[in-house]
Short mmCIF file of C-alpha atoms in Angstrom, two decimals:
data_model
loop_
_atom_site.label_atom_id
_atom_site.label_comp_id
_atom_site.label_asym_id
_atom_site.label_seq_id
_atom_site.Cartn_x
_atom_site.Cartn_y
_atom_site.Cartn_z
CA MET A 1 77.29 230.45 116.90
CA THR A 2 75.88 227.05 117.58
CA ALA A 3 78.97 225.54 115.95
CA ALA A 4 81.18 227.50 118.29
CA LEU A 5 79.18 226.44 121.31
CA ALA A 6 79.27 222.81 120.21
CA ALA A 7 83.01 223.05 119.60
CA SER A 8 83.65 224.53 123.04
CA HIS A 9 81.56 221.75 124.62
CA LYS A 10 83.59 219.16 122.78
CA ILE A 11 86.84 220.77 123.90
CA ALA A 12 85.66 220.87 127.52
CA ARG A 13 84.69 217.21 127.40
CA ALA A 14 87.99 216.20 125.81
CA SER A 15 90.14 218.24 128.13
CA TRP A 16 89.04 217.41 131.64
CA ARG A 17 91.04 214.23 131.76
CA PRO A 18 94.48 215.73 130.80
CA LEU A 19 93.70 218.67 133.13
CA LEU A 20 93.07 216.28 135.98
CA THR A 21 96.31 214.36 135.25
CA GLY A 22 98.21 217.63 135.14
CA ALA A 23 96.75 218.70 138.47
CA VAL A 24 97.64 215.35 140.13
CA LEU A 25 101.21 215.59 138.70
CA ILE A 26 101.64 219.11 140.11
CA GLY A 27 100.42 217.99 143.50
CA LEU A 28 102.87 214.98 143.44
CA ALA A 29 105.76 217.23 142.50
CA GLU A 30 104.93 219.64 145.32
CA ALA A 31 104.79 216.78 147.83
CA ALA A 32 108.04 215.22 146.52
CA LYS A 33 109.86 218.52 146.75
CA HIS A 34 108.76 219.01 150.37
CA ALA A 35 109.90 215.47 151.16
CA ASN A 36 113.31 216.40 149.62
CA LEU A 37 112.96 213.72 146.91
CA LEU A 38 113.60 216.04 143.99
CA PRO A 39 117.06 217.21 142.85
CA VAL A 40 118.04 220.85 143.26
CA PHE A 41 117.40 221.69 139.62
CA VAL A 42 113.69 220.96 139.95
CA PRO A 43 111.86 223.62 141.98
CA SER A 44 108.49 222.92 143.57
CA PRO A 45 105.53 224.19 141.57
CA SER A 46 104.60 226.66 144.32
CA GLU A 47 108.05 228.34 144.03
CA VAL A 48 107.47 228.90 140.31
CA VAL A 49 104.02 230.30 140.98
CA MET A 50 105.39 232.57 143.73
CA GLU A 51 107.81 233.88 141.20
CA ILE A 52 104.86 235.21 139.15
CA TRP A 53 103.12 236.42 142.33
CA ASN A 54 106.16 238.35 143.56
CA SER A 55 107.00 240.06 140.29
CA PRO A 56 104.06 239.96 137.83
CA ARG A 57 105.80 242.63 135.80
CA LEU A 58 108.64 240.11 135.05
CA VAL A 59 106.10 238.00 133.22
CA THR A 60 104.16 240.74 131.44
CA GLU A 61 107.28 242.69 130.34
CA ASN A 62 108.91 239.62 128.88
CA LEU A 63 105.94 237.68 127.57
CA ALA A 64 104.40 240.48 125.56
CA PRO A 65 107.52 241.39 123.44
CA THR A 66 108.21 237.77 122.54
CA ALA A 67 104.53 237.10 121.64
CA TRP A 68 104.46 240.24 119.51
CA LYS A 69 107.74 239.50 117.73
CA SER A 70 106.83 235.88 116.98
CA ALA A 71 103.35 236.91 115.71
CA MET A 72 104.87 239.54 113.44
CA GLY A 73 107.42 237.16 112.04
CA TYR A 74 104.82 234.46 111.68
CA PHE A 75 102.40 236.63 109.72
CA ILE A 76 105.11 237.96 107.43
CA ALA A 77 106.23 234.38 106.75
CA ALA A 78 102.61 233.30 106.14
CA ALA A 79 101.99 236.06 103.61
CA ILE A 80 105.22 235.31 101.73
CA ALA A 81 104.86 231.54 101.90
CA MET A 82 101.25 231.54 100.76
CA THR A 83 102.01 233.91 97.87
CA ALA A 84 105.08 231.91 96.85
CA GLY A 85 103.13 228.62 97.17
CA SER A 86 100.30 229.86 94.95
CA ILE A 87 102.71 231.17 92.36
CA ALA A 88 104.56 227.86 92.40
CA VAL A 89 101.38 225.87 91.82
CA SER A 90 100.05 228.09 89.02
CA VAL A 91 103.40 228.54 87.22
CA ARG A 92 104.91 225.07 86.71
CA ALA A 93 108.36 226.38 85.74
CA VAL A 94 109.06 227.91 89.12
CA TYR A 95 107.62 225.06 91.21
CA GLY A 96 110.97 223.29 91.71
CA PRO A 97 113.09 226.43 92.39
CA ILE A 98 110.56 227.77 94.97
CA TYR A 99 110.25 224.45 96.78
CA ASN A 100 114.08 223.92 96.86
CA PHE A 101 114.60 227.42 98.09
CA GLY A 102 112.18 226.71 100.95
CA VAL A 103 114.02 223.45 101.72
CA ILE A 104 117.35 225.21 101.89
CA ILE A 105 116.15 227.93 104.20
CA HIS A 106 114.49 225.26 106.32
CA SER A 107 117.64 223.19 106.64
CA ILE A 108 119.94 226.09 107.47
CA PRO A 109 120.48 226.22 111.19
CA ILE A 110 118.57 229.40 112.06
CA ILE A 111 120.99 230.44 114.75
CA ALA A 112 123.71 230.59 112.12
CA THR A 113 121.89 233.49 110.49
CA ALA A 114 121.26 235.47 113.68
CA PRO A 115 124.60 237.32 113.93
CA LEU A 116 124.47 238.08 110.20
CA LEU A 117 120.99 239.46 110.48
CA ALA A 118 122.08 241.46 113.54
CA LEU A 119 124.79 243.06 111.36
CA TRP A 120 122.32 243.93 108.61
CA LEU A 121 119.24 244.90 110.54
CA GLY A 122 120.65 246.29 113.74
CA THR A 123 120.11 244.92 117.21
CA GLY A 124 116.45 245.86 117.56
CA PRO A 125 113.43 243.57 117.40
CA GLN A 126 113.87 243.29 113.59
CA VAL A 127 116.35 240.42 113.95
CA GLN A 128 113.99 238.39 116.13
CA ILE A 129 111.08 239.06 113.74
CA ALA A 130 113.16 237.99 110.74
CA ILE A 131 114.32 234.79 112.43
CA ALA A 132 110.79 233.92 113.58
CA ALA A 133 109.78 234.36 109.90
CA LEU A 134 112.66 232.24 108.54
CA ALA A 135 112.03 229.48 111.13
CA SER A 136 108.31 229.20 110.40
CA GLN A 137 108.04 229.53 106.63
CA PHE A 138 108.48 225.94 105.52
CA PRO A 139 105.28 224.18 106.81
CA MET A 140 103.13 226.99 105.47
CA LEU A 141 104.81 226.77 102.03
CA VAL A 142 104.35 223.04 101.85
CA GLY A 143 100.81 223.33 103.12
CA THR A 144 99.87 225.87 100.46
CA MET A 145 101.53 223.85 97.72
CA GLN A 146 100.07 220.53 98.67
CA GLY A 147 96.65 222.01 99.45
CA LEU A 148 96.27 223.72 96.06
CA GLN A 149 97.07 220.42 94.39
CA ALA A 150 94.74 218.40 96.60
CA ALA A 151 91.68 218.59 94.29
CA ASP A 152 91.76 215.54 92.10
CA ALA A 153 91.48 215.49 88.32
CA ARG A 154 87.90 214.21 88.26
CA GLN A 155 86.70 217.07 90.41
CA ARG A 156 88.51 219.56 88.16
CA GLU A 157 86.94 217.93 85.11
CA LEU A 158 83.53 218.14 86.68
CA MET A 159 83.96 221.88 87.20
CA HIS A 160 85.09 222.15 83.60
CA VAL A 161 82.07 220.20 82.36
CA LEU A 162 79.76 222.45 84.38
CA SER A 163 81.52 225.36 82.58
CA ALA A 164 82.56 226.97 85.79
CA SER A 165 84.68 230.12 85.44
CA ARG A 166 88.19 230.17 86.81
CA VAL A 167 87.06 232.22 89.82
CA GLN A 168 84.27 229.76 90.47
CA THR A 169 86.62 226.83 90.32
CA LEU A 170 88.99 228.51 92.67
CA TRP A 171 86.25 229.50 95.15
CA MET A 172 84.21 226.29 95.07
CA LEU A 173 86.82 223.62 94.51
CA LEU A 174 90.38 224.67 95.00
CA ILE A 175 90.11 226.70 98.17
CA PRO A 176 87.85 224.27 100.07
CA SER A 177 90.16 221.37 99.25
CA ALA A 178 93.27 223.39 100.09
CA LEU A 179 92.14 224.74 103.45
CA PRO A 180 92.78 221.58 105.57
CA TYR A 181 96.41 221.43 104.34
CA LEU A 182 96.81 225.15 104.81
CA PHE A 183 95.60 224.88 108.42
CA ALA A 184 97.89 221.97 109.02
CA GLY A 185 100.76 224.12 107.90
CA LEU A 186 99.62 227.14 109.95
CA LYS A 187 99.34 224.98 113.07
CA ILE A 188 102.78 223.42 112.75
CA ALA A 189 104.43 226.73 111.90
CA ALA A 190 103.20 228.62 114.97
CA PRO A 191 105.42 226.90 117.58
CA SER A 192 108.35 227.21 115.20
CA ALA A 193 107.90 230.99 115.06
CA VAL A 194 107.96 231.15 118.86
CA LEU A 195 111.10 228.98 118.99
CA GLY A 196 112.80 231.18 116.37
CA ALA A 197 111.94 234.38 118.29
CA ILE A 198 113.25 232.96 121.55
CA THR A 199 116.49 231.64 120.12
CA ALA A 200 117.04 235.00 118.46
CA GLU A 201 116.59 236.63 121.83
CA TRP A 202 119.39 234.46 123.20
CA ALA A 203 121.75 236.15 120.72
CA GLY A 204 120.98 239.52 122.15
CA ALA A 205 117.85 241.23 123.43
CA ASP A 206 117.06 243.07 126.65
CA ARG A 207 113.42 242.05 126.86
CA GLY A 208 111.68 238.79 126.07
CA VAL A 209 111.27 235.22 127.35
CA GLY A 210 114.57 234.21 125.78
CA ALA A 211 116.46 237.09 127.51
CA MET A 212 114.77 236.27 130.82
CA MET A 213 115.75 232.59 130.41
CA LEU A 214 119.40 233.49 129.77
CA TYR A 215 119.59 235.86 132.77
CA ALA A 216 118.06 233.28 134.99
CA LEU A 217 120.42 230.54 133.71
CA PHE A 218 123.50 232.67 134.35
CA SER A 219 122.43 233.53 137.88
CA TYR A 220 121.35 229.93 138.52
CA ASP A 221 117.87 231.08 139.47
CA THR A 222 116.15 227.75 139.10
CA PRO A 223 112.48 228.79 139.63
CA LYS A 224 112.93 231.60 137.10
CA VAL A 225 114.44 229.18 134.54
CA TRP A 226 111.45 226.92 134.91
CA LEU A 227 109.05 229.82 134.73
CA SER A 228 110.61 230.88 131.37
CA VAL A 229 110.42 227.29 130.17
CA PHE A 230 106.70 227.16 131.02
CA LEU A 231 106.18 230.58 129.31
CA THR A 232 107.87 229.15 126.16
CA CYS A 233 105.64 226.12 126.19
CA PHE A 234 102.55 228.31 126.83
CA LEU A 235 103.32 230.56 123.88
CA ALA A 236 103.99 227.67 121.56
CA ALA A 237 100.87 225.80 122.64
CA ALA A 238 98.79 229.01 122.37
CA GLY A 239 99.98 229.58 118.83
CA PHE A 240 99.05 225.98 117.86
CA GLY A 241 95.78 226.06 119.85
CA ILE A 242 94.43 229.24 118.31
CA TRP A 243 94.79 227.84 114.80
CA ALA A 244 93.37 224.46 115.86
CA LEU A 245 90.31 226.31 117.20
CA ILE A 246 89.91 228.40 114.07
CA GLU A 247 90.30 225.25 111.95
CA ARG A 248 87.50 223.53 113.90
CA LEU A 249 85.14 226.43 113.27
CA VAL A 250 86.06 226.95 109.58
CA VAL A 251 86.85 223.55 108.19
CA THR A 252 83.80 221.43 108.87
CA TRP A 253 84.09 219.11 105.83
CA GLN A 254 87.39 217.42 106.20
CA ARG A 255 89.97 217.17 108.93
CA ASP A 256 93.34 215.69 109.97
CA VAL A 257 95.33 215.68 106.78
CA GLU A 258 99.03 215.17 106.95
CA ILE A 259 101.50 217.37 105.18
CA ALA A 260 104.94 216.09 104.17
CA ASP A 261 107.83 217.26 106.30
CA MET B 1 121.18 199.79 86.64
CA THR B 2 124.40 200.61 88.45
CA THR B 3 125.94 202.57 85.62
CA GLN B 4 122.69 204.49 85.34
CA THR B 5 122.64 205.39 89.03
CA GLN B 6 126.32 206.29 88.88
CA ARG B 7 125.63 208.63 85.97
CA LEU B 8 122.72 210.12 87.83
CA MET B 9 124.87 210.70 90.90
CA LEU B 10 127.60 212.26 88.79
CA LYS B 11 125.02 214.53 87.19
CA ARG B 12 123.68 215.55 90.60
CA LEU B 13 127.26 216.19 91.82
CA ILE B 14 127.98 218.39 88.82
CA GLN B 15 124.70 220.25 89.39
CA ILE B 16 125.67 220.96 93.01
CA ILE B 17 129.18 222.11 92.12
CA LEU B 18 127.84 224.33 89.29
CA GLY B 19 125.18 225.78 91.60
CA ALA B 20 127.80 226.58 94.24
CA ALA B 21 130.10 228.15 91.64
CA VAL B 22 127.34 230.35 90.24
CA PHE B 23 126.47 231.37 93.83
CA PHE B 24 129.98 232.38 94.71
CA VAL B 25 130.55 234.24 91.47
CA ALA B 26 127.25 236.13 91.88
CA TRP B 27 128.13 236.89 95.46
CA HIS B 28 131.52 238.33 94.38
CA LEU B 29 130.03 240.39 91.55
CA ILE B 30 127.17 241.80 93.67
CA VAL B 31 129.38 242.75 96.65
CA SER B 32 132.12 244.36 94.52
CA GLY B 33 129.66 245.85 92.02
CA LEU B 34 127.40 247.48 94.51
CA ARG B 35 130.31 248.45 96.78
CA ILE B 36 128.75 246.85 99.83
CA PRO B 37 130.99 247.59 102.81
CA LYS B 38 133.16 244.73 104.00
CA TYR B 39 131.77 244.58 107.50
CA LEU B 40 128.29 243.80 106.11
CA VAL B 41 129.18 241.26 103.45
CA PRO B 42 132.81 240.27 102.88
CA LEU B 43 134.09 239.08 99.50
CA PRO B 44 133.98 235.30 99.02
CA LEU B 45 137.75 235.10 98.60
CA ASP B 46 138.34 236.84 101.89
CA VAL B 47 135.97 234.37 103.54
CA PHE B 48 137.94 231.46 102.03
CA GLN B 49 141.20 233.02 103.21
CA ALA B 50 139.72 233.27 106.72
CA MET B 51 138.65 229.70 106.46
CA GLN B 52 142.13 228.65 105.39
CA LYS B 53 143.77 230.69 108.18
CA ASN B 54 141.45 229.38 110.89
CA ARG B 55 140.89 225.95 109.53
CA GLN B 56 142.12 224.22 112.66
CA VAL B 57 139.85 226.26 114.91
CA ILE B 58 136.86 225.72 112.64
CA ALA B 59 137.57 222.01 112.16
CA SER B 60 137.92 221.37 115.92
CA GLN B 61 134.75 223.38 116.75
CA ALA B 62 132.81 221.63 113.98
CA GLY B 63 134.13 218.33 115.45
CA PHE B 64 132.59 219.16 118.83
CA THR B 65 129.21 220.07 117.22
CA LEU B 66 129.23 216.99 114.94
CA SER B 67 130.20 214.58 117.66
CA ALA B 68 127.48 215.89 119.93
CA ALA B 69 124.95 215.57 117.14
CA ALA B 70 126.15 212.17 116.08
CA PHE B 71 126.25 210.79 119.58
CA GLY B 72 122.80 212.18 120.42
CA LEU B 73 121.38 210.81 117.11
CA MET B 74 122.84 207.37 117.81
CA LEU B 75 121.46 207.30 121.36
CA SER B 76 118.01 208.44 120.26
CA THR B 77 117.95 205.96 117.40
CA LEU B 78 118.76 203.11 119.81
CA LEU B 79 116.20 204.30 122.30
CA ALA B 80 113.51 204.99 119.72
CA THR B 81 113.97 201.61 118.02
CA ALA B 82 113.83 199.72 121.31
CA ILE B 83 110.73 201.60 122.47
CA ALA B 84 109.08 201.28 119.03
CA ILE B 85 109.61 197.53 119.00
CA SER B 86 108.22 197.14 122.53
CA PHE B 87 105.25 199.28 121.58
CA THR B 88 104.43 197.14 118.57
CA MET B 89 104.88 193.91 120.61
CA SER B 90 102.49 195.10 123.34
CA ARG B 91 99.42 197.12 122.49
CA ASN B 92 98.67 197.85 126.14
CA LEU B 93 102.08 199.40 126.71
CA ALA B 94 101.62 201.53 123.64
CA GLN B 95 98.21 202.82 124.64
CA ALA B 96 99.34 203.54 128.18
CA SER B 97 102.46 205.51 127.24
CA LEU B 98 101.73 207.16 123.93
CA PRO B 99 99.97 210.21 125.42
CA VAL B 100 103.04 210.90 127.52
CA VAL B 101 105.22 210.64 124.48
CA LEU B 102 102.94 213.03 122.59
CA VAL B 103 103.13 215.64 125.36
CA PHE B 104 106.92 215.59 125.27
CA ARG B 105 106.91 215.68 121.52
CA SER B 106 105.44 219.17 121.49
CA THR B 107 107.98 220.73 123.85
CA PRO B 108 110.22 223.05 121.86
CA VAL B 109 114.03 222.91 122.00
CA ALA B 110 114.08 226.37 123.57
CA ALA B 111 112.35 224.85 126.57
CA VAL B 112 114.39 221.57 126.72
CA ALA B 113 117.81 223.18 126.48
CA PRO B 114 117.82 225.31 129.67
CA ILE B 115 116.59 222.42 131.82
CA MET B 116 119.28 220.13 130.37
CA MET B 117 121.83 222.82 131.20
CA LEU B 118 120.60 222.88 134.84
CA ILE B 119 121.06 219.16 134.97
CA PHE B 120 124.23 218.56 132.99
CA GLY B 121 126.04 221.86 133.37
CA ARG B 122 128.17 223.69 130.80
CA GLY B 123 129.67 220.94 128.71
CA ILE B 124 129.25 218.76 125.72
CA SER B 125 126.92 216.41 127.66
CA THR B 126 124.21 219.12 127.60
CA SER B 127 124.42 219.23 123.80
CA MET B 128 124.20 215.47 123.61
CA ALA B 129 121.20 215.32 125.88
CA VAL B 130 119.40 218.06 123.96
CA VAL B 131 120.09 216.35 120.62
CA THR B 132 118.88 213.00 121.97
CA ILE B 133 115.61 214.48 123.18
CA VAL B 134 115.01 216.63 120.10
CA SER B 135 115.65 213.83 117.64
CA PHE B 136 113.90 211.09 119.68
CA PHE B 137 110.33 211.88 118.58
CA PRO B 138 110.70 211.94 114.83
CA MET B 139 112.74 208.67 115.14
CA LEU B 140 110.11 207.03 117.31
CA ILE B 141 107.05 208.10 115.27
CA ASN B 142 108.69 207.01 111.94
CA THR B 143 110.04 203.72 113.31
CA MET B 144 106.66 202.87 114.68
CA ARG B 145 104.98 203.74 111.41
CA GLY B 146 107.52 201.55 109.65
CA LEU B 147 107.03 198.56 111.93
CA GLN B 148 103.31 198.82 111.38
CA SER B 149 103.64 199.15 107.58
CA ALA B 150 104.72 195.46 107.10
CA ASP B 151 103.08 193.78 104.20
CA ARG B 152 100.03 191.92 105.42
CA ASN B 153 100.55 188.97 103.02
CA ALA B 154 104.07 188.52 104.17
CA ALA B 155 103.02 188.65 107.88
CA GLU B 156 100.25 186.08 107.15
CA LEU B 157 102.62 183.82 105.36
CA LEU B 158 104.92 183.85 108.38
CA HIS B 159 101.96 183.19 110.63
CA VAL B 160 101.01 180.21 108.50
CA TYR B 161 104.54 178.88 108.77
CA GLY B 162 104.21 179.13 112.59
CA ALA B 163 106.86 181.77 112.99
CA SER B 164 107.40 183.09 116.50
CA ARG B 165 106.92 186.73 117.33
CA TRP B 166 110.65 187.40 117.20
CA GLN B 167 110.91 185.78 113.80
CA GLN B 168 107.99 187.96 112.57
CA LEU B 169 109.93 190.96 113.83
CA ARG B 170 113.25 189.80 112.37
CA PHE B 171 112.08 188.70 108.88
CA VAL B 172 109.12 190.99 108.13
CA ARG B 173 108.69 193.97 110.39
CA ILE B 174 112.30 195.24 110.63
CA PRO B 175 113.07 194.96 106.90
CA PHE B 176 109.86 196.83 106.18
CA ALA B 177 110.68 199.47 108.79
CA LEU B 178 114.19 200.28 107.51
CA PRO B 179 113.18 202.96 104.93
CA TYR B 180 111.01 204.64 107.55
CA LEU B 181 114.00 204.66 109.91
CA PHE B 182 115.82 206.72 107.32
CA THR B 183 112.85 209.09 106.91
CA GLY B 184 113.17 209.60 110.68
CA LEU B 185 116.96 210.23 110.32
CA ARG B 186 116.30 212.80 107.62
CA VAL B 187 113.87 214.68 109.79
CA ALA B 188 115.93 214.25 112.94
CA GLY B 189 119.31 214.94 111.29
CA SER B 190 118.67 218.65 110.61
CA SER B 191 117.07 219.19 114.00
CA ALA B 192 120.01 217.40 115.64
CA ILE B 193 122.53 219.85 114.17
CA LEU B 194 120.26 222.71 115.15
CA GLY B 195 119.77 221.31 118.65
CA ALA B 196 123.54 220.90 119.12
CA MET B 197 124.20 224.48 118.03
CA LEU B 198 121.41 225.90 120.09
CA SER B 199 122.61 224.23 123.31
CA GLU B 200 126.20 225.39 122.66
CA TRP B 201 124.70 228.80 122.33
CA ILE B 202 123.24 228.90 125.78
CA THR B 203 125.78 226.83 127.59
CA GLY B 204 128.77 228.56 126.03
CA SER B 205 130.57 225.28 125.53
CA LYS B 206 132.85 224.69 122.49
CA GLY B 207 131.33 224.18 119.08
CA LEU B 208 130.25 225.87 115.86
CA GLY B 209 127.28 227.64 117.49
CA ASN B 210 129.59 229.37 119.99
CA LEU B 211 132.20 230.15 117.33
CA ILE B 212 129.54 231.94 115.32
CA LEU B 213 128.35 233.83 118.33
CA GLU B 214 131.77 234.88 119.45
CA SER B 215 133.08 236.01 116.08
CA GLY B 216 129.86 237.94 115.64
CA GLU B 217 130.48 239.76 118.85
CA MET B 218 134.11 240.41 118.09
CA ARG B 219 133.10 241.85 114.71
CA GLU B 220 135.39 239.38 112.90
CA THR B 221 133.19 239.30 109.88
CA GLU B 222 135.26 236.96 107.72
CA LEU B 223 135.55 234.35 110.43
CA LEU B 224 131.83 234.71 111.15
CA TRP B 225 131.01 234.09 107.54
CA ALA B 226 133.42 231.16 107.34
CA ALA B 227 131.78 229.60 110.36
CA VAL B 228 128.27 230.23 109.05
CA LEU B 229 129.21 228.66 105.65
CA THR B 230 130.73 225.64 107.43
CA SER B 231 127.58 225.10 109.52
CA VAL B 232 125.21 225.58 106.52
CA THR B 233 127.36 223.08 104.55
CA VAL B 234 127.31 220.57 107.37
CA ALA B 235 123.56 220.91 107.75
CA LEU B 236 122.90 220.61 104.01
CA ALA B 237 125.26 217.60 103.76
CA VAL B 238 123.43 215.79 106.57
CA PHE B 239 120.04 216.61 104.92
CA TRP B 240 121.11 215.50 101.45
CA SER B 241 122.92 212.36 102.49
CA THR B 242 120.02 211.17 104.68
CA SER B 243 117.40 211.93 102.05
CA ALA B 244 119.54 210.21 99.35
CA SER B 245 119.83 207.07 101.44
CA GLU B 246 116.11 207.27 102.16
CA LYS B 247 115.38 207.40 98.45
CA ARG B 248 117.68 204.50 97.75
CA LEU B 249 116.10 202.31 100.39
CA LEU B 250 112.61 203.21 99.27
CA ARG B 251 113.53 202.08 95.78
CA TRP B 252 114.90 198.87 97.26
CA THR B 253 111.56 198.02 98.93
CA HIS B 254 109.36 198.95 96.00
CA THR B 255 111.17 196.80 93.43
#
């Protein structure tokens, strides 16, 4: 509990400066818009806020489905990627094939698969969930694979000399040294899942931030376009932020590792 | 050395061709063996026929996507290199503007694309702008990392010789940064193709992304598969060629 309190204090101390900058920028944009200095495609911040005020259901009805679909896809991808990563590390023969498969899925343009998945899975939320999963799998796979190999040989030898069982080695050495990498992967993957869900909604969905964005674009409703852009950023940042917070509470021994992209 | 690398490349090429052949044969056998209906998964031969029949359409649409991606990549490489060099020349400038850069780095494509469409309208310029923005940050980060990776002994030697800042840049920093530039290109290359296709998707301008979307809506399954195969091939080709050149350059610096 004290750790949580300390962490929240730290976050509050680190975030007042960016928040202040943001507030100043919003004030400047508002003033510039009223002085007719901004082009037509930039609405004033108050117009965007009024959009929420006038139709709060627009936000709730579109934000919730997208959040739900990205989260579903994300967790499915996390389960599969972590399992595949652990198998790859423990069975040497399949290490290369699993990694290369991940690379190939990662480098396929996700939108190319959307119409195909729509043919197979129907036009419901399944397509968006599947694409969110496909778009977010790679960092988690790499994080798992790198993390489980992060313990160095001397540490492994020490565990061996101390005659630790396999379970003890896993619990006391491999998992603690893997967690920072795993969290790095989980953090990077969360915005990708949101991006995948939203692009899949562009291909056809009646609800969701992506659908709202498309409707607003085709009717040239500038404040609504910007609102959907902010909702996208909000979802992506929330996904990243939740994992960053959990990481701060869980991983107290090592931080800021970098996983290969 | 050269014959060895040639043999290695030949081996890699044969591996790729064999892998593709196995893939298509397995595809044919599975589809015809399990009697999967044609509207779900067509036979590979039908897809090739559709590719043959529509090759001009596919080629011209792929041309649009590729030129948007290439132009955007070029622009962002130039911009990123210029900014990275000015950042390494002046620490104050870097410290003042890096936070802004980091904020923009975390904005997803899905958020950039609609705003670019409001600004540039429904044309290829929107795709170019989106690609430029999307690929700018990996390029910048990697180029900066490269410029800072210069060998300290070499830098000190030039300092002893009384080299000017530009000479330092020209003879030490830029040569050391080149492999990192290619790392940036590898990361940015796949996101550039993706960014181009995504923006075609929402603007409805010409390109592979739109071809895929339209043939999907028209239920022209063979054309859809042909377009998807083309885009996957293009993306993989970009990924492999950039990572191959990255590897070559890395070997060049290490030996």
